[in-house]
Amino acid sequence: MKAVIYGRYSSDRQTEDSIEAQVRACTDYAAAKGYVLVGQYTDEAISGKGEKTASRTQYQRMLKDSAHGMFDIILIHKYDRVARNLAEHVNLEKRLDKNGVQLIATAQD
Protein backbone atom coordinates (compact mmCIF):
# COMPACT_ATOMS: atom_id res chain seq x y z
CA MET A 1 0.00 0.00 0.00
CA LYS A 2 1.17 3.51 -0.81
CA ALA A 3 1.34 5.91 2.11
CA VAL A 4 2.15 9.54 2.77
CA ILE A 5 3.04 11.33 5.97
CA TYR A 6 1.42 14.51 7.22
CA GLY A 7 3.16 16.51 9.93
CA ARG A 8 2.26 19.85 11.46
CA TYR A 9 3.32 22.00 14.34
CA SER A 10 1.57 25.03 15.70
CA SER A 11 3.61 28.04 16.64
CA ASP A 12 2.46 28.23 20.22
CA ARG A 13 4.09 25.18 21.85
CA GLN A 14 6.12 23.33 19.24
CA THR A 15 9.13 23.71 16.97
CA GLU A 16 10.45 22.28 13.71
CA ASP A 17 11.90 19.43 15.78
CA SER A 18 8.33 18.38 16.43
CA ILE A 19 7.79 17.66 12.73
CA GLU A 20 11.00 15.66 12.56
CA ALA A 21 9.81 13.50 15.46
CA GLN A 22 6.40 13.05 13.84
CA VAL A 23 7.96 12.04 10.52
CA ARG A 24 10.35 9.64 12.22
CA ALA A 25 7.51 7.92 14.12
CA CYS A 26 5.42 7.63 10.95
CA THR A 27 8.38 6.35 8.92
CA ASP A 28 9.07 3.66 11.51
CA TYR A 29 5.39 2.70 11.53
CA ALA A 30 5.30 2.46 7.73
CA ALA A 31 8.38 0.24 7.70
CA ALA A 32 6.89 -2.07 10.34
CA LYS A 33 3.64 -2.39 8.35
CA GLY A 34 5.32 -2.76 4.95
CA TYR A 35 3.84 0.46 3.52
CA VAL A 36 5.64 2.19 0.67
CA LEU A 37 6.14 5.88 1.46
CA VAL A 38 5.45 7.97 -1.63
CA GLY A 39 5.33 11.47 -0.16
CA GLN A 40 5.35 13.83 2.77
CA TYR A 41 3.35 16.96 3.54
CA THR A 42 4.26 19.35 6.34
CA ASP A 43 2.80 22.61 7.58
CA GLU A 44 4.89 24.70 9.94
CA ALA A 45 3.70 27.19 12.55
CA ILE A 46 0.04 26.92 11.55
CA SER A 47 -2.80 26.27 13.95
CA GLY A 48 -5.08 23.29 13.47
CA LYS A 49 -8.17 25.13 14.66
CA GLY A 50 -11.26 25.81 12.56
CA GLU A 51 -10.78 28.37 9.82
CA LYS A 52 -7.00 28.01 10.03
CA THR A 53 -7.31 24.68 8.21
CA ALA A 54 -7.81 26.51 4.91
CA SER A 55 -4.43 28.25 5.34
CA ARG A 56 -2.53 24.97 5.69
CA THR A 57 -1.22 24.77 2.12
CA GLN A 58 0.36 21.33 2.37
CA TYR A 59 -2.74 19.91 4.05
CA GLN A 60 -4.91 21.28 1.25
CA ARG A 61 -2.52 19.88 -1.38
CA MET A 62 -2.63 16.49 0.35
CA LEU A 63 -6.44 16.47 0.24
CA LYS A 64 -6.40 17.28 -3.48
CA ASP A 65 -3.82 14.55 -4.11
CA SER A 66 -5.97 12.07 -2.19
CA ALA A 67 -8.77 12.67 -4.68
CA HIS A 68 -6.41 11.73 -7.52
CA GLY A 69 -5.56 8.31 -6.07
CA MET A 70 -1.92 9.14 -5.42
CA PHE A 71 -1.87 7.13 -2.16
CA ASP A 72 -3.95 4.76 -0.04
CA ILE A 73 -2.99 5.84 3.47
CA ILE A 74 -2.18 9.05 5.31
CA LEU A 75 0.03 8.53 8.35
CA ILE A 76 -0.08 11.12 11.11
CA HIS A 77 1.46 10.99 14.55
CA LYS A 78 -1.71 11.95 16.46
CA TYR A 79 -5.18 12.95 15.38
CA ASP A 80 -4.73 16.52 16.59
CA ARG A 81 -2.23 17.07 13.77
CA VAL A 82 -5.12 17.17 11.28
CA ALA A 83 -8.16 18.28 13.27
CA ARG A 84 -8.72 20.00 16.60
CA ASN A 85 -12.40 19.20 17.00
CA LEU A 86 -14.72 16.30 16.30
CA ALA A 87 -16.67 18.01 13.51
CA GLU A 88 -13.49 18.75 11.53
CA HIS A 89 -12.31 15.20 12.03
CA VAL A 90 -15.62 13.70 10.89
CA ASN A 91 -15.60 15.87 7.75
CA LEU A 92 -12.04 14.82 6.99
CA GLU A 93 -12.83 11.13 7.45
CA LYS A 94 -15.84 11.43 5.11
CA ARG A 95 -13.74 13.10 2.43
CA LEU A 96 -10.93 10.57 2.71
CA ASP A 97 -13.39 7.66 2.72
CA LYS A 98 -14.91 9.01 -0.50
CA ASN A 99 -11.39 9.07 -1.96
CA GLY A 100 -10.60 5.55 -0.73
CA VAL A 101 -7.90 6.79 1.64
CA GLN A 102 -7.35 5.61 5.21
CA LEU A 103 -6.12 7.93 7.99
CA ILE A 104 -3.88 6.29 10.60
CA ALA A 105 -2.57 7.97 13.75
CA THR A 106 0.58 6.01 14.49
CA ALA A 107 0.75 6.92 18.18
CA GLN A 108 -2.94 6.16 18.69
CA ASP A 109 -3.30 2.98 16.61
mmCIF file of C-alpha atoms in Angstrom:
data_model
loop_
_atom_site.group_PDB
_atom_site.id
_atom_site.type_symbol
_atom_site.label_atom_id
_atom_site.label_comp_id
_atom_site.label_asym_id
_atom_site.label_seq_id
_atom_site.Cartn_x
_atom_site.Cartn_y
_atom_site.Cartn_z
ATOM 1 C CA MET A 1 0.000 0.000 0.000
ATOM 2 C CA LYS A 2 1.168 3.509 -0.815
ATOM 3 C CA ALA A 3 1.336 5.908 2.112
ATOM 4 C CA VAL A 4 2.154 9.539 2.766
ATOM 5 C CA ILE A 5 3.043 11.326 5.965
ATOM 6 C CA TYR A 6 1.420 14.506 7.218
ATOM 7 C CA GLY A 7 3.161 16.509 9.931
ATOM 8 C CA ARG A 8 2.259 19.852 11.456
ATOM 9 C CA TYR A 9 3.315 22.000 14.338
ATOM 10 C CA SER A 10 1.566 25.031 15.702
ATOM 11 C CA SER A 11 3.614 28.043 16.637
ATOM 12 C CA ASP A 12 2.456 28.229 20.224
ATOM 13 C CA ARG A 13 4.091 25.176 21.850
ATOM 14 C CA GLN A 14 6.117 23.333 19.244
ATOM 15 C CA THR A 15 9.126 23.712 16.967
ATOM 16 C CA GLU A 16 10.448 22.285 13.709
ATOM 17 C CA ASP A 17 11.904 19.426 15.780
ATOM 18 C CA SER A 18 8.335 18.384 16.432
ATOM 19 C CA ILE A 19 7.787 17.663 12.732
ATOM 20 C CA GLU A 20 11.001 15.660 12.558
ATOM 21 C CA ALA A 21 9.812 13.500 15.463
ATOM 22 C CA GLN A 22 6.401 13.046 13.838
ATOM 23 C CA VAL A 23 7.955 12.036 10.521
ATOM 24 C CA ARG A 24 10.353 9.638 12.223
ATOM 25 C CA ALA A 25 7.508 7.924 14.117
ATOM 26 C CA CYS A 26 5.421 7.632 10.947
ATOM 27 C CA THR A 27 8.379 6.346 8.922
ATOM 28 C CA ASP A 28 9.068 3.664 11.514
ATOM 29 C CA TYR A 29 5.393 2.703 11.531
ATOM 30 C CA ALA A 30 5.304 2.457 7.728
ATOM 31 C CA ALA A 31 8.378 0.238 7.703
ATOM 32 C CA ALA A 32 6.889 -2.065 10.343
ATOM 33 C CA LYS A 33 3.642 -2.394 8.354
ATOM 34 C CA GLY A 34 5.318 -2.756 4.953
ATOM 35 C CA TYR A 35 3.838 0.457 3.524
ATOM 36 C CA VAL A 36 5.637 2.194 0.672
ATOM 37 C CA LEU A 37 6.141 5.885 1.461
ATOM 38 C CA VAL A 38 5.453 7.975 -1.628
ATOM 39 C CA GLY A 39 5.334 11.469 -0.161
ATOM 40 C CA GLN A 40 5.348 13.833 2.766
ATOM 41 C CA TYR A 41 3.348 16.958 3.542
ATOM 42 C CA THR A 42 4.257 19.345 6.344
ATOM 43 C CA ASP A 43 2.801 22.611 7.583
ATOM 44 C CA GLU A 44 4.895 24.696 9.944
ATOM 45 C CA ALA A 45 3.698 27.188 12.550
ATOM 46 C CA ILE A 46 0.044 26.916 11.554
ATOM 47 C CA SER A 47 -2.800 26.268 13.951
ATOM 48 C CA GLY A 48 -5.084 23.290 13.472
ATOM 49 C CA LYS A 49 -8.175 25.134 14.657
ATOM 50 C CA GLY A 50 -11.265 25.813 12.561
ATOM 51 C CA GLU A 51 -10.784 28.369 9.822
ATOM 52 C CA LYS A 52 -7.000 28.015 10.033
ATOM 53 C CA THR A 53 -7.305 24.680 8.206
ATOM 54 C CA ALA A 54 -7.807 26.513 4.913
ATOM 55 C CA SER A 55 -4.429 28.248 5.336
ATOM 56 C CA ARG A 56 -2.527 24.967 5.692
ATOM 57 C CA THR A 57 -1.222 24.771 2.120
ATOM 58 C CA GLN A 58 0.361 21.330 2.372
ATOM 59 C CA TYR A 59 -2.744 19.912 4.047
ATOM 60 C CA GLN A 60 -4.908 21.281 1.249
ATOM 61 C CA ARG A 61 -2.518 19.880 -1.384
ATOM 62 C CA MET A 62 -2.632 16.490 0.347
ATOM 63 C CA LEU A 63 -6.440 16.467 0.235
ATOM 64 C CA LYS A 64 -6.401 17.276 -3.485
ATOM 65 C CA ASP A 65 -3.817 14.553 -4.111
ATOM 66 C CA SER A 66 -5.973 12.069 -2.186
ATOM 67 C CA ALA A 67 -8.772 12.674 -4.680
ATOM 68 C CA HIS A 68 -6.407 11.729 -7.520
ATOM 69 C CA GLY A 69 -5.557 8.306 -6.074
ATOM 70 C CA MET A 70 -1.918 9.139 -5.416
ATOM 71 C CA PHE A 71 -1.872 7.132 -2.158
ATOM 72 C CA ASP A 72 -3.946 4.759 -0.043
ATOM 73 C CA ILE A 73 -2.988 5.843 3.472
ATOM 74 C CA ILE A 74 -2.177 9.052 5.308
ATOM 75 C CA LEU A 75 0.034 8.531 8.353
ATOM 76 C CA ILE A 76 -0.078 11.118 11.114
ATOM 77 C CA HIS A 77 1.462 10.988 14.551
ATOM 78 C CA LYS A 78 -1.706 11.947 16.457
ATOM 79 C CA TYR A 79 -5.185 12.953 15.382
ATOM 80 C CA ASP A 80 -4.729 16.522 16.591
ATOM 81 C CA ARG A 81 -2.235 17.073 13.767
ATOM 82 C CA VAL A 82 -5.124 17.169 11.284
ATOM 83 C CA ALA A 83 -8.160 18.285 13.272
ATOM 84 C CA ARG A 84 -8.721 20.002 16.599
ATOM 85 C CA ASN A 85 -12.404 19.202 17.003
ATOM 86 C CA LEU A 86 -14.718 16.300 16.300
ATOM 87 C CA ALA A 87 -16.675 18.006 13.507
ATOM 88 C CA GLU A 88 -13.493 18.745 11.535
ATOM 89 C CA HIS A 89 -12.313 15.197 12.032
ATOM 90 C CA VAL A 90 -15.622 13.699 10.887
ATOM 91 C CA ASN A 91 -15.604 15.867 7.749
ATOM 92 C CA LEU A 92 -12.038 14.822 6.992
ATOM 93 C CA GLU A 93 -12.830 11.130 7.454
ATOM 94 C CA LYS A 94 -15.842 11.430 5.107
ATOM 95 C CA ARG A 95 -13.743 13.100 2.435
ATOM 96 C CA LEU A 96 -10.929 10.573 2.713
ATOM 97 C CA ASP A 97 -13.392 7.661 2.724
ATOM 98 C CA LYS A 98 -14.906 9.007 -0.495
ATOM 99 C CA ASN A 99 -11.385 9.071 -1.962
ATOM 100 C CA GLY A 100 -10.598 5.550 -0.725
ATOM 101 C CA VAL A 101 -7.901 6.794 1.642
ATOM 102 C CA GLN A 102 -7.354 5.607 5.212
ATOM 103 C CA LEU A 103 -6.116 7.925 7.991
ATOM 104 C CA ILE A 104 -3.883 6.294 10.605
ATOM 105 C CA ALA A 105 -2.571 7.974 13.749
ATOM 106 C CA THR A 106 0.583 6.008 14.486
ATOM 107 C CA ALA A 107 0.750 6.923 18.180
ATOM 108 C CA GLN A 108 -2.936 6.159 18.689
ATOM 109 C CA ASP A 109 -3.304 2.980 16.614
#
